[in-house]
mmCIF file of N, CA and C in Angstrom:
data_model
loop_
_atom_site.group_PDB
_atom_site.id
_atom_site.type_symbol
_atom_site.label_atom_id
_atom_site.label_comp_id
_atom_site.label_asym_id
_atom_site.label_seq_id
_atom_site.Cartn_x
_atom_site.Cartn_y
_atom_site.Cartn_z
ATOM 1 N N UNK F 257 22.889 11.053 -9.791
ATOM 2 C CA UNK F 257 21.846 10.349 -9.061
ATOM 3 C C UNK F 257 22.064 8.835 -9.085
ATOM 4 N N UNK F 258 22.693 8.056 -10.036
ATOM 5 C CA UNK F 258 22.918 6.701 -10.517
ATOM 6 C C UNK F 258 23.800 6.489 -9.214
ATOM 7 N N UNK F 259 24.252 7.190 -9.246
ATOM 8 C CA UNK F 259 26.053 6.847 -8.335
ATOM 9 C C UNK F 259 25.046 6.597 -6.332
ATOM 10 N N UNK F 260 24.289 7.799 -6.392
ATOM 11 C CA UNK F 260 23.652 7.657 -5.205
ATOM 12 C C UNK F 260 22.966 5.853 -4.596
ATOM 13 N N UNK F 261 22.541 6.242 -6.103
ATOM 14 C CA UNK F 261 21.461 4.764 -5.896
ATOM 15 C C UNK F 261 22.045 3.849 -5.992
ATOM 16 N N UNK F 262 23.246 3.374 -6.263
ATOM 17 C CA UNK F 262 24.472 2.406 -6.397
ATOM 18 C C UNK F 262 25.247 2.351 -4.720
ATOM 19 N N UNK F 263 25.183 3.676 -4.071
ATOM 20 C CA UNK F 263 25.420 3.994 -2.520
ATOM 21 C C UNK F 263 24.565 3.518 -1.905
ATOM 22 N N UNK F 264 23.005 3.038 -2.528
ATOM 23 C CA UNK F 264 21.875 2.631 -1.612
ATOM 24 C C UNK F 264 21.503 1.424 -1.941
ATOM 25 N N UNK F 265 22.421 0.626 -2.327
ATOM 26 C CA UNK F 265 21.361 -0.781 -2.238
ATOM 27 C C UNK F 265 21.793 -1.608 -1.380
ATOM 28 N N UNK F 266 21.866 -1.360 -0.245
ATOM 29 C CA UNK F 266 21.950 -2.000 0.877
ATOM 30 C C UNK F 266 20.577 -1.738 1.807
ATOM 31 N N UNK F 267 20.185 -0.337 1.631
ATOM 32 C CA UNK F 267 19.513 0.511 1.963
ATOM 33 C C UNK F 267 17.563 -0.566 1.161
ATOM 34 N N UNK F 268 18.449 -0.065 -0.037
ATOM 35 C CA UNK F 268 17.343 -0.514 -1.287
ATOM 36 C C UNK F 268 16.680 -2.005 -0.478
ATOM 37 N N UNK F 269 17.918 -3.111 -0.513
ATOM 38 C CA UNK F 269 17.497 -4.182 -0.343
ATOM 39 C C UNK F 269 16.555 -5.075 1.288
ATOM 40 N N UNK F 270 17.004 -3.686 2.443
ATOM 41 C CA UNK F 270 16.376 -3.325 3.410
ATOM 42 C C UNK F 270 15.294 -3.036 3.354
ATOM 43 N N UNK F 271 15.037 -2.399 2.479
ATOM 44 C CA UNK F 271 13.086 -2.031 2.536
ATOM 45 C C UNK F 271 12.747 -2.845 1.625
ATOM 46 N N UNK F 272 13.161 -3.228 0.841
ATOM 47 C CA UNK F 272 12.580 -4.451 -0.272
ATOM 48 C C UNK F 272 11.905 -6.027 0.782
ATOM 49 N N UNK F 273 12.755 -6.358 1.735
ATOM 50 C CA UNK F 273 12.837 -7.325 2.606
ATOM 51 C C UNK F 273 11.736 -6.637 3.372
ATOM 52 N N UNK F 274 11.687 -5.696 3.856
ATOM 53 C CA UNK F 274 10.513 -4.950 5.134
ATOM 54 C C UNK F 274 9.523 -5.060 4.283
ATOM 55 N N UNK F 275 9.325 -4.606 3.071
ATOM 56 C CA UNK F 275 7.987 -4.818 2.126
ATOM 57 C C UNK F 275 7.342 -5.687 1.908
ATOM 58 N N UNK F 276 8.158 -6.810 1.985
ATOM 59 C CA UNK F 276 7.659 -8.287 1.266
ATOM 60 C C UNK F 276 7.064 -8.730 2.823
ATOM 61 N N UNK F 277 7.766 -8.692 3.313
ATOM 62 C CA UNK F 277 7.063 -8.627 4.922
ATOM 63 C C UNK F 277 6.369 -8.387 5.466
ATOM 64 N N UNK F 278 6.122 -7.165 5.271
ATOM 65 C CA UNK F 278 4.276 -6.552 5.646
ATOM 66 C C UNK F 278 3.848 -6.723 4.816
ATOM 67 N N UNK F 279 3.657 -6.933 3.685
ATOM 68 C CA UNK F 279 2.995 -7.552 2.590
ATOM 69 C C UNK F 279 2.226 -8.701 2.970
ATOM 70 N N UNK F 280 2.860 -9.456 3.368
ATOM 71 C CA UNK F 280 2.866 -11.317 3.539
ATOM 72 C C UNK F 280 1.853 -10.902 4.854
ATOM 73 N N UNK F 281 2.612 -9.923 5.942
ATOM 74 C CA UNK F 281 1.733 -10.147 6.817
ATOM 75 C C UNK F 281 -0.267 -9.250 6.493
ATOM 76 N N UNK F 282 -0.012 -8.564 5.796
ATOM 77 C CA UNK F 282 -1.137 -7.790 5.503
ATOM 78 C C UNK F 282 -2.101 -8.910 4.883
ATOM 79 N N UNK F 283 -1.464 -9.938 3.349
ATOM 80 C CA UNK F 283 -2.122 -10.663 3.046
ATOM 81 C C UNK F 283 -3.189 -11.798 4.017
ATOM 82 N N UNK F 284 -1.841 -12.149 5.051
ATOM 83 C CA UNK F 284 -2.911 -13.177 6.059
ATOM 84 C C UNK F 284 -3.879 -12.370 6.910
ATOM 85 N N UNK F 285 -3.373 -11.072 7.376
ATOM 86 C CA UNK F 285 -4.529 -10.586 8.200
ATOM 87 C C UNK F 285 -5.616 -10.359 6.788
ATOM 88 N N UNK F 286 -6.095 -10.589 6.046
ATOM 89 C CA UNK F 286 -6.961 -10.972 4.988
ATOM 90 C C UNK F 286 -7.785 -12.361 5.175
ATOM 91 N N UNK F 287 -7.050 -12.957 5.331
ATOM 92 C CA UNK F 287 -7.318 -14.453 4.906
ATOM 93 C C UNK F 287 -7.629 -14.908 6.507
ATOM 94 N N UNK F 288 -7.594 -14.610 7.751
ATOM 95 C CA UNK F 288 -7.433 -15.452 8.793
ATOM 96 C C UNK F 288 -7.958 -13.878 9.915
ATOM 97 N N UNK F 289 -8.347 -14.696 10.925
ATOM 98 C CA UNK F 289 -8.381 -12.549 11.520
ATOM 99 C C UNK F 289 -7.381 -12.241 12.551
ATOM 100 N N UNK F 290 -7.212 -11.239 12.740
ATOM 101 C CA UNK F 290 -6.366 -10.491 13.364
ATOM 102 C C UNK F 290 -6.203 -10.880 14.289
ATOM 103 N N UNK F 291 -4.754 -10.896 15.319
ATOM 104 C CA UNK F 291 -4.364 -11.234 16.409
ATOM 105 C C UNK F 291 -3.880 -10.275 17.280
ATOM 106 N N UNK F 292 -3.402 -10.594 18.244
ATOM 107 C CA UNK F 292 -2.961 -9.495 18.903
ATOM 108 C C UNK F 292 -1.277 -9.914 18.207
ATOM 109 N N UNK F 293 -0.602 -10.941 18.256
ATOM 110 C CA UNK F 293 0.778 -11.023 17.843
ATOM 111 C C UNK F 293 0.685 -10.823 16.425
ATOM 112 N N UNK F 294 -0.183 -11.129 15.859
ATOM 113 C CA UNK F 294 -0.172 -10.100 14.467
ATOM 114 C C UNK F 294 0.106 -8.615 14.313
ATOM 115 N N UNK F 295 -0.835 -8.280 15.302
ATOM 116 C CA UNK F 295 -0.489 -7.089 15.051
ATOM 117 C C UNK F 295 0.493 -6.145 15.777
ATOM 118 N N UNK F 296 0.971 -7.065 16.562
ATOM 119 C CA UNK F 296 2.735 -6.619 16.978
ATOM 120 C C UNK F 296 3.758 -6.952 16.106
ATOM 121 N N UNK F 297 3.766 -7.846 15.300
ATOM 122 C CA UNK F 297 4.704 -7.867 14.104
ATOM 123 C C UNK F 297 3.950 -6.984 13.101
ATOM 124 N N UNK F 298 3.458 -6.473 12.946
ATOM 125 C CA UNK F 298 3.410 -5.137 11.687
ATOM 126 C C UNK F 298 3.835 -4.008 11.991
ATOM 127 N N UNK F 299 3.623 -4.046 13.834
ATOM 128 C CA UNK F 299 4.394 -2.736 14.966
ATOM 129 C C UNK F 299 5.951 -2.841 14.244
ATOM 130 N N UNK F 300 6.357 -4.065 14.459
ATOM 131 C CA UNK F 300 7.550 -4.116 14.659
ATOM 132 C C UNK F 300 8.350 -3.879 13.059
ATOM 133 N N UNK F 301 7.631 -4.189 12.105
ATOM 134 C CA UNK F 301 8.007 -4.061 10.535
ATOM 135 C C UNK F 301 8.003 -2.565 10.350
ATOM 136 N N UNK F 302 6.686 -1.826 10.987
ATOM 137 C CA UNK F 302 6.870 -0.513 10.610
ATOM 138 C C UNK F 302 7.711 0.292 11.360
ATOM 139 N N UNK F 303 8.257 -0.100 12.681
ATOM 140 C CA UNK F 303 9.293 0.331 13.185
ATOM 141 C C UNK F 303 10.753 0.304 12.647
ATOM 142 N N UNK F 304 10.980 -0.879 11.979
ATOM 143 C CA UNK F 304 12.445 -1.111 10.910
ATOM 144 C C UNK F 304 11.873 -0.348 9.851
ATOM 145 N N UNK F 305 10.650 -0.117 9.355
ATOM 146 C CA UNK F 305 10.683 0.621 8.330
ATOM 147 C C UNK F 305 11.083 1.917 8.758
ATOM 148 N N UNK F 306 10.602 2.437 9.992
ATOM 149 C CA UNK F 306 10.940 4.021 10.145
ATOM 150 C C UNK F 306 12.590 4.090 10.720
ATOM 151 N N UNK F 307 13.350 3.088 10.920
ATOM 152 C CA UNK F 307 14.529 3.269 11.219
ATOM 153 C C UNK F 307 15.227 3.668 10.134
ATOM 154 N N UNK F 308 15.344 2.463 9.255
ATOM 155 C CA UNK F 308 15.820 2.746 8.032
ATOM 156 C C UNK F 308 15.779 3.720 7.206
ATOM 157 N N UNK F 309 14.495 4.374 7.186
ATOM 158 C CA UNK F 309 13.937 5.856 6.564
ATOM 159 C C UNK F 309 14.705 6.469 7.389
ATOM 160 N N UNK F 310 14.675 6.780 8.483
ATOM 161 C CA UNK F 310 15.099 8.096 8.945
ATOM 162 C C UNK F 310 17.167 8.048 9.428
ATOM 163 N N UNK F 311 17.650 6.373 8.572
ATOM 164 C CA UNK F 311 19.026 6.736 8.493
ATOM 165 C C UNK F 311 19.204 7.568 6.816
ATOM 166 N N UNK F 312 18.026 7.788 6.299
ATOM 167 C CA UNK F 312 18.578 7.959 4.776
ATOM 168 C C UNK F 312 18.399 9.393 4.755
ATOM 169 N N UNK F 313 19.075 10.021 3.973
ATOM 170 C CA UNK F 313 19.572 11.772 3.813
ATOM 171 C C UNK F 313 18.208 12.161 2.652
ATOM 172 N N UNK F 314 17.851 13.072 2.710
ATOM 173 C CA UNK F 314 17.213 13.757 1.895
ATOM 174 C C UNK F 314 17.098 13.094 0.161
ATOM 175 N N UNK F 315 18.331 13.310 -0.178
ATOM 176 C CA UNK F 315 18.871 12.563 -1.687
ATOM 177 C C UNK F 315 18.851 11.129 -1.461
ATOM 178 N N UNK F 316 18.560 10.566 -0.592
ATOM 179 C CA UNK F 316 18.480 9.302 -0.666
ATOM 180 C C UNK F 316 17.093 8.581 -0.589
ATOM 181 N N UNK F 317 16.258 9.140 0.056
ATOM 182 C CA UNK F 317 14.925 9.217 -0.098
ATOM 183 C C UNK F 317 14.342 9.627 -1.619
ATOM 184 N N UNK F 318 14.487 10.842 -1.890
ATOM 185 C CA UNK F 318 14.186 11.202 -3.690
ATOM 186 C C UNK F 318 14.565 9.797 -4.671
ATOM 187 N N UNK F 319 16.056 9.340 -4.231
ATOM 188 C CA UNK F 319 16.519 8.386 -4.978
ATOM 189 C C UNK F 319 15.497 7.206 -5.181
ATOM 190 N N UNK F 320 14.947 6.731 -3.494
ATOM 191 C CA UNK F 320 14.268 5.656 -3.987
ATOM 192 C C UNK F 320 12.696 5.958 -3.765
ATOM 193 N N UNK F 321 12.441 6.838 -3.979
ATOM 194 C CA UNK F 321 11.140 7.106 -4.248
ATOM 195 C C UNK F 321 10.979 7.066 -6.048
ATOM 196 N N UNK F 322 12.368 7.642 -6.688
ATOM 197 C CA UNK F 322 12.324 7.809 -8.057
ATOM 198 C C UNK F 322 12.160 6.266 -8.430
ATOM 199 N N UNK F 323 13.388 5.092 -7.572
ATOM 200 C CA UNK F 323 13.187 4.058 -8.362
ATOM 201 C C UNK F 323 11.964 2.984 -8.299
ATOM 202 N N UNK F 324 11.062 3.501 -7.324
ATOM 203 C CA UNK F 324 9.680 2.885 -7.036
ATOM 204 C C UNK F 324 8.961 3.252 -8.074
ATOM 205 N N UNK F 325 9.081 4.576 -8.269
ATOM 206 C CA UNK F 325 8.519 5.515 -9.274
ATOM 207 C C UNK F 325 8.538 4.771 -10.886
ATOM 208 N N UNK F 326 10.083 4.493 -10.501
ATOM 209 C CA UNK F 326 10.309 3.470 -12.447
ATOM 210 C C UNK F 326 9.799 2.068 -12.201
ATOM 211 N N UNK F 327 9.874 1.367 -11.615
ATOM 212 C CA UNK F 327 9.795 0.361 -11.479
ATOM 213 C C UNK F 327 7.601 0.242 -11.533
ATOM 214 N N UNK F 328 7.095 1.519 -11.395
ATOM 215 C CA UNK F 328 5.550 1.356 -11.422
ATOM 216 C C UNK F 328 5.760 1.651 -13.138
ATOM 217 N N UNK F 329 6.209 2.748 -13.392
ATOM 218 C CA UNK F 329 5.470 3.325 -14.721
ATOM 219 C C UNK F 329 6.717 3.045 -15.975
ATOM 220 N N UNK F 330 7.851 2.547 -15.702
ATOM 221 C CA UNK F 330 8.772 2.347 -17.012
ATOM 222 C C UNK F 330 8.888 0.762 -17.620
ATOM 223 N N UNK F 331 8.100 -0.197 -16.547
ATOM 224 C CA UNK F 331 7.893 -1.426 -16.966
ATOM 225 C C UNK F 331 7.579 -2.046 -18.172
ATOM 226 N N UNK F 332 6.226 -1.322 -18.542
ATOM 227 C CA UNK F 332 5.861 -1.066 -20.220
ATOM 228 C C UNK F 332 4.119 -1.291 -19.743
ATOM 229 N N UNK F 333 3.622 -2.087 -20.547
ATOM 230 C CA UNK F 333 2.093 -1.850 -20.952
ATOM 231 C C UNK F 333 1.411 -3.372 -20.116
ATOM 232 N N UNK F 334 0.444 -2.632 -18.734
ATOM 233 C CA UNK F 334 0.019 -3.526 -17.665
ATOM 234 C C UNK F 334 -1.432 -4.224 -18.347
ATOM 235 N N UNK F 335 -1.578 -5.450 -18.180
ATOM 236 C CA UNK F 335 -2.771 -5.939 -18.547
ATOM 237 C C UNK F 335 -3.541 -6.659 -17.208
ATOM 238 N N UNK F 336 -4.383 -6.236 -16.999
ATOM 239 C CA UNK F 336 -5.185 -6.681 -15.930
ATOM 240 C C UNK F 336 -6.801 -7.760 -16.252
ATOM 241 N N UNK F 337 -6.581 -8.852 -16.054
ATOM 242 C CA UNK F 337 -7.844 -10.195 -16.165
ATOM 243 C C UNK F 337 -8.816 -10.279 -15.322
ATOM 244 N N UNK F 338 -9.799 -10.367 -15.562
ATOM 245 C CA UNK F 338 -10.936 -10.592 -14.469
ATOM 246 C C UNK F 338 -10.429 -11.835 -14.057
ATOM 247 N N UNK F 339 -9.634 -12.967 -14.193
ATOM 248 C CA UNK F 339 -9.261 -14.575 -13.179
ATOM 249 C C UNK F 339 -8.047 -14.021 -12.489
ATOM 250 N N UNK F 340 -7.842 -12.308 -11.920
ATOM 251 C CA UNK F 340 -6.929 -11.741 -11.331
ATOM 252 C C UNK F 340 -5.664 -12.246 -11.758
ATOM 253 N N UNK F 341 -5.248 -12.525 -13.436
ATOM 254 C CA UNK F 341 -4.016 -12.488 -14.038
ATOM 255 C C UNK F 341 -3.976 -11.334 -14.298
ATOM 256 N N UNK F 342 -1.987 -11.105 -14.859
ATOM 257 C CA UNK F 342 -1.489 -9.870 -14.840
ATOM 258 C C UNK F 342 -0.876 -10.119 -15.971
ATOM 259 N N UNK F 343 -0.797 -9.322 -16.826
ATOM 260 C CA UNK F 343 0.518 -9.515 -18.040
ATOM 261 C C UNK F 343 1.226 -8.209 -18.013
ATOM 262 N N UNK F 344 2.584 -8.313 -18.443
ATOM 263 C CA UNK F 344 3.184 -6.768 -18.829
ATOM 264 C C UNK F 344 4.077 -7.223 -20.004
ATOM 265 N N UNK F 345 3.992 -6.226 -20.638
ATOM 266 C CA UNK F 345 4.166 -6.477 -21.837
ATOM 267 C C UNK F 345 5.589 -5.488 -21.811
ATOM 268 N N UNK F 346 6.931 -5.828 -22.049
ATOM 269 C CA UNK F 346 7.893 -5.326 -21.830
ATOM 270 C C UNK F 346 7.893 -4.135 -22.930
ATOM 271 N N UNK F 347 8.170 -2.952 -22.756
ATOM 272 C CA UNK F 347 8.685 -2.047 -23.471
ATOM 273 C C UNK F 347 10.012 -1.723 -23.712
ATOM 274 N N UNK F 348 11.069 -1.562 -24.803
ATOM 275 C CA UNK F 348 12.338 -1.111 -24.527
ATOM 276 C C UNK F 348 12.488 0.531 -24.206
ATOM 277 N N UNK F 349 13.466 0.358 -22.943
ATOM 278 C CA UNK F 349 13.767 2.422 -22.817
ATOM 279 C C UNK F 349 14.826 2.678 -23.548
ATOM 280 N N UNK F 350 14.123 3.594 -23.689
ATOM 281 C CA UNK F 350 15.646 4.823 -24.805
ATOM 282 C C UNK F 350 16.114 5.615 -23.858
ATOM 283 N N UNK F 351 15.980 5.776 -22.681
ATOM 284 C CA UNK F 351 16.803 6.741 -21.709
ATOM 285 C C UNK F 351 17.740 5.578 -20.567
ATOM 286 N N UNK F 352 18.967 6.705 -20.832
ATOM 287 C CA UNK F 352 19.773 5.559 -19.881
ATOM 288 C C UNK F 352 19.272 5.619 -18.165
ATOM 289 N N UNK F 353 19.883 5.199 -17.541
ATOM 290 C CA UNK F 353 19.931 5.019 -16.095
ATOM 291 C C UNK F 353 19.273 6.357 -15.574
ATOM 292 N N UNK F 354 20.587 7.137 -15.425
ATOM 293 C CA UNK F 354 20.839 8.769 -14.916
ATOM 294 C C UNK F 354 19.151 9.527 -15.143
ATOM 295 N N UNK F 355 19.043 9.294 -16.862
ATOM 296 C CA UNK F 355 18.080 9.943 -17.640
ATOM 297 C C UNK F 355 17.094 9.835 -16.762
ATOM 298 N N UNK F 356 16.613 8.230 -16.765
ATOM 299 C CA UNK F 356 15.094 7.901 -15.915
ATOM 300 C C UNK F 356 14.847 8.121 -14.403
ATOM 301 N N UNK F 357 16.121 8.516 -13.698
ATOM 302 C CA UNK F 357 15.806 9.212 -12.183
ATOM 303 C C UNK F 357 15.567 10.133 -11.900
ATOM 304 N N UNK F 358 16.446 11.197 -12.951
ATOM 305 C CA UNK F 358 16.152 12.708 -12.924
ATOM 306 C C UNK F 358 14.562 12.825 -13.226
ATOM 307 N N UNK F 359 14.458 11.682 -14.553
ATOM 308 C CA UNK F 359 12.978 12.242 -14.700
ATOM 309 C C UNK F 359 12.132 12.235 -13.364
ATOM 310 N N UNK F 360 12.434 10.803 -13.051
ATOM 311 C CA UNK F 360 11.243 10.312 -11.997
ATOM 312 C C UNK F 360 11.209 10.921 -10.963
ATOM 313 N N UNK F 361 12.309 11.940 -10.427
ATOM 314 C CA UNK F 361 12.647 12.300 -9.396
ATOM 315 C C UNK F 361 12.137 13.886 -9.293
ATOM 316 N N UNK F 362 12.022 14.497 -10.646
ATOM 317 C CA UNK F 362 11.974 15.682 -10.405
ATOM 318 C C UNK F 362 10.697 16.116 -10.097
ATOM 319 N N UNK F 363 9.450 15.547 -9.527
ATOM 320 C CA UNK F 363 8.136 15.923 -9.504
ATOM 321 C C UNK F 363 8.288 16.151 -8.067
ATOM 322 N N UNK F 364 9.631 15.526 -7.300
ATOM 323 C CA UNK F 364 9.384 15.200 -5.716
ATOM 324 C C UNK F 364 10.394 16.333 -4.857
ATOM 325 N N UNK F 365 10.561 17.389 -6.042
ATOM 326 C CA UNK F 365 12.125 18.182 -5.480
ATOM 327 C C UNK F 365 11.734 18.875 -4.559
ATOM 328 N N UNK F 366 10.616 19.544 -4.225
ATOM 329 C CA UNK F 366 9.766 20.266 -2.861
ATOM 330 C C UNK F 366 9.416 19.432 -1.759
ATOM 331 N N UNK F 367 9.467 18.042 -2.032
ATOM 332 C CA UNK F 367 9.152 17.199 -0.904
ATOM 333 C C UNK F 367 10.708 17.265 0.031
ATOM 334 N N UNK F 368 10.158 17.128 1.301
ATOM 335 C CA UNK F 368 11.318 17.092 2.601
ATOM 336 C C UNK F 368 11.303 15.611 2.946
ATOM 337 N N UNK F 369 11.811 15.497 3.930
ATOM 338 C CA UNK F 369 12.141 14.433 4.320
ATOM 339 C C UNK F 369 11.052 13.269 5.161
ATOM 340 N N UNK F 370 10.089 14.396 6.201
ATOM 341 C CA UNK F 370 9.157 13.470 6.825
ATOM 342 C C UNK F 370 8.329 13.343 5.266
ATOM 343 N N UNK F 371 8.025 14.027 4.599
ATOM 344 C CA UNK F 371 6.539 13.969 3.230
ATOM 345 C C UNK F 371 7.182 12.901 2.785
ATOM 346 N N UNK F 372 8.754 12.514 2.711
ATOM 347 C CA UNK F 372 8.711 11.534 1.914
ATOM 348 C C UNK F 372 8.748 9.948 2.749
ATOM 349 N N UNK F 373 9.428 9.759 3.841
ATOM 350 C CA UNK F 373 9.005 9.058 4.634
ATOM 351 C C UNK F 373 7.761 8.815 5.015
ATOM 352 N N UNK F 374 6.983 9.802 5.463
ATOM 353 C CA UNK F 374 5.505 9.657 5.056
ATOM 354 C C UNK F 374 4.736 8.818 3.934
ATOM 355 N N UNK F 375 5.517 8.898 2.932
ATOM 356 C CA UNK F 375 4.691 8.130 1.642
ATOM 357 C C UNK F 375 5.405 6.977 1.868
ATOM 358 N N UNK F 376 5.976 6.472 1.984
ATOM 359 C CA UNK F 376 6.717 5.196 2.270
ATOM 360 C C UNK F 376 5.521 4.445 3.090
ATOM 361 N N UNK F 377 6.045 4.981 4.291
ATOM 362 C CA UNK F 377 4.909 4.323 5.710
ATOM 363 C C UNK F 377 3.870 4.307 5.294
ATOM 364 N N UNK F 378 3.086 4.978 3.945
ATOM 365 C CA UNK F 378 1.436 4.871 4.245
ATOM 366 C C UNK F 378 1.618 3.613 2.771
ATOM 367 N N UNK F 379 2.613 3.538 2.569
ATOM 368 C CA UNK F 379 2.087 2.197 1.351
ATOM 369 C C UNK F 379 2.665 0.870 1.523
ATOM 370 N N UNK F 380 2.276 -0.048 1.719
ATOM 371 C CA UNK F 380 1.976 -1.347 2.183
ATOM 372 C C UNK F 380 2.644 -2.048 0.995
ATOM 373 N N UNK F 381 2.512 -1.980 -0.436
ATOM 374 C CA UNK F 381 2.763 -2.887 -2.019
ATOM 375 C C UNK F 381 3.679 -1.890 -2.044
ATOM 376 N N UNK F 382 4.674 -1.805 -1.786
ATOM 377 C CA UNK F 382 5.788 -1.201 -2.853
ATOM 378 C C UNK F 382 6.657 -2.305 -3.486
ATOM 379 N N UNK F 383 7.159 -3.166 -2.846
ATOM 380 C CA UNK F 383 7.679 -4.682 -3.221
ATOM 381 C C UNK F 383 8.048 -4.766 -4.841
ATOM 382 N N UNK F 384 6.957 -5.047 -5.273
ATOM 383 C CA UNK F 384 6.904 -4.978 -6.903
ATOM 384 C C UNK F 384 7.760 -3.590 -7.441
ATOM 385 N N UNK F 385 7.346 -2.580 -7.258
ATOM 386 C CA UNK F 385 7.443 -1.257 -7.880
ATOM 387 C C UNK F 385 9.312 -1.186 -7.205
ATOM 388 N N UNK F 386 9.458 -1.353 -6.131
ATOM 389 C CA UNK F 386 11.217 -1.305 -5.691
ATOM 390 C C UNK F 386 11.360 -2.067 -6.562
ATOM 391 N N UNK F 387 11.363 -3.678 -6.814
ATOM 392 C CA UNK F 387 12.338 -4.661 -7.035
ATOM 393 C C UNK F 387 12.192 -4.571 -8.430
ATOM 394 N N UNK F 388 10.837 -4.300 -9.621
ATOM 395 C CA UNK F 388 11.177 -3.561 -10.778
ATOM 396 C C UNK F 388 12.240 -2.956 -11.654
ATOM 397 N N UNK F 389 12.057 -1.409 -9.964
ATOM 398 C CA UNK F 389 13.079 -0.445 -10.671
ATOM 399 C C UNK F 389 14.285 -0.778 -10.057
ATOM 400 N N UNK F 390 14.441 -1.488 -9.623
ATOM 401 C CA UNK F 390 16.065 -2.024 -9.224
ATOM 402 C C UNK F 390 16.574 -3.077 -10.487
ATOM 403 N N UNK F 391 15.443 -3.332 -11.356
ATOM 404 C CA UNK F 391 15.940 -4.218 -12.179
ATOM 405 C C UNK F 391 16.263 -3.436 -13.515
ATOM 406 N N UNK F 392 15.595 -2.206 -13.744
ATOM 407 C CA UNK F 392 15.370 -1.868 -14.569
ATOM 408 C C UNK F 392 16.811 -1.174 -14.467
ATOM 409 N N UNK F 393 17.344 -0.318 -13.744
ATOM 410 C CA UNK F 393 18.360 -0.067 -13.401
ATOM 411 C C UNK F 393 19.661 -0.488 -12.709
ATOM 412 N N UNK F 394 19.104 -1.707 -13.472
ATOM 413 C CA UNK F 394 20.487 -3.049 -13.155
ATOM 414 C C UNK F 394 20.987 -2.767 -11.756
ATOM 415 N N UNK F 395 20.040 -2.745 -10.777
ATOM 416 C CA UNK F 395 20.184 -2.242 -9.593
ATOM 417 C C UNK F 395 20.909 -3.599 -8.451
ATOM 418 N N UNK F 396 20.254 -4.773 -9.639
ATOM 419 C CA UNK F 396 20.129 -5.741 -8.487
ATOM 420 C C UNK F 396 20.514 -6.955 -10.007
#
């Protein structure tokens, strides 16, 4: 699975860039109201998002669903502030690379290809949770 995800960070760094993107744009439609060219650039983000998804194979999808997957829950211990600070408190892993995909991966082995593209498209914050587990797995 390591070797896959080492085949995908081109892939990886493609939706990392599309994330931070609709991100940024989600934040201002927050802060300012909606436009009509606003909301043709989120058309157009979720359209590179569904390109990109649907060049990736089955195993390549699992792959980075697993490393979103590490990058939420292998970080270590999240602290959340009412002045909306964040702390994380690093944990060391005892499982190598390989170890922590299989884990993360194996809850998703019945999922196909649209279910997992599907979960992609319906989440907006992955940003953090990709660029995490790309770190965590010396991805990047």
């Amino acid at each position: 699975m390591y070797m896959i995800a080492q085949k995908n960070i081109k892939v990886l760094k493609q939706l990392k860039e599309i994330f931070t993107q609709l991100e940024d744009l989600y934040e201002s439609e927050q802060n300012l109201s909606v436009t009509t060219q606003h909301t043709i650039k989120i058309t157009e983000f979720c359209s590179k998002l569904t390109a990109v998804l649907h060049s990736c194979r089955l195993e390549d999808l699992r792959v980075i669903y697993a490393i979103c997957s590490i990058g939420y829950h292998e970080r270590g211990e999240r602290h959340y502030y009412e002045n909306n600070t964040r702390e994380i408190i690093e944990l060391e892993l005892s499982e190598s690379e390989e170890e922590l995909l299989k884990k993360h991966s194996k809850y998703i082995e019945f999922l196909n290809e649209e279910e997992l593209s599907d979960y992609f498209l319906s989440r907006v914050r992955l940003t953090q949770d990709l660029n995490e587990g790309m770190k965590i797995l010396k991805l990047i």
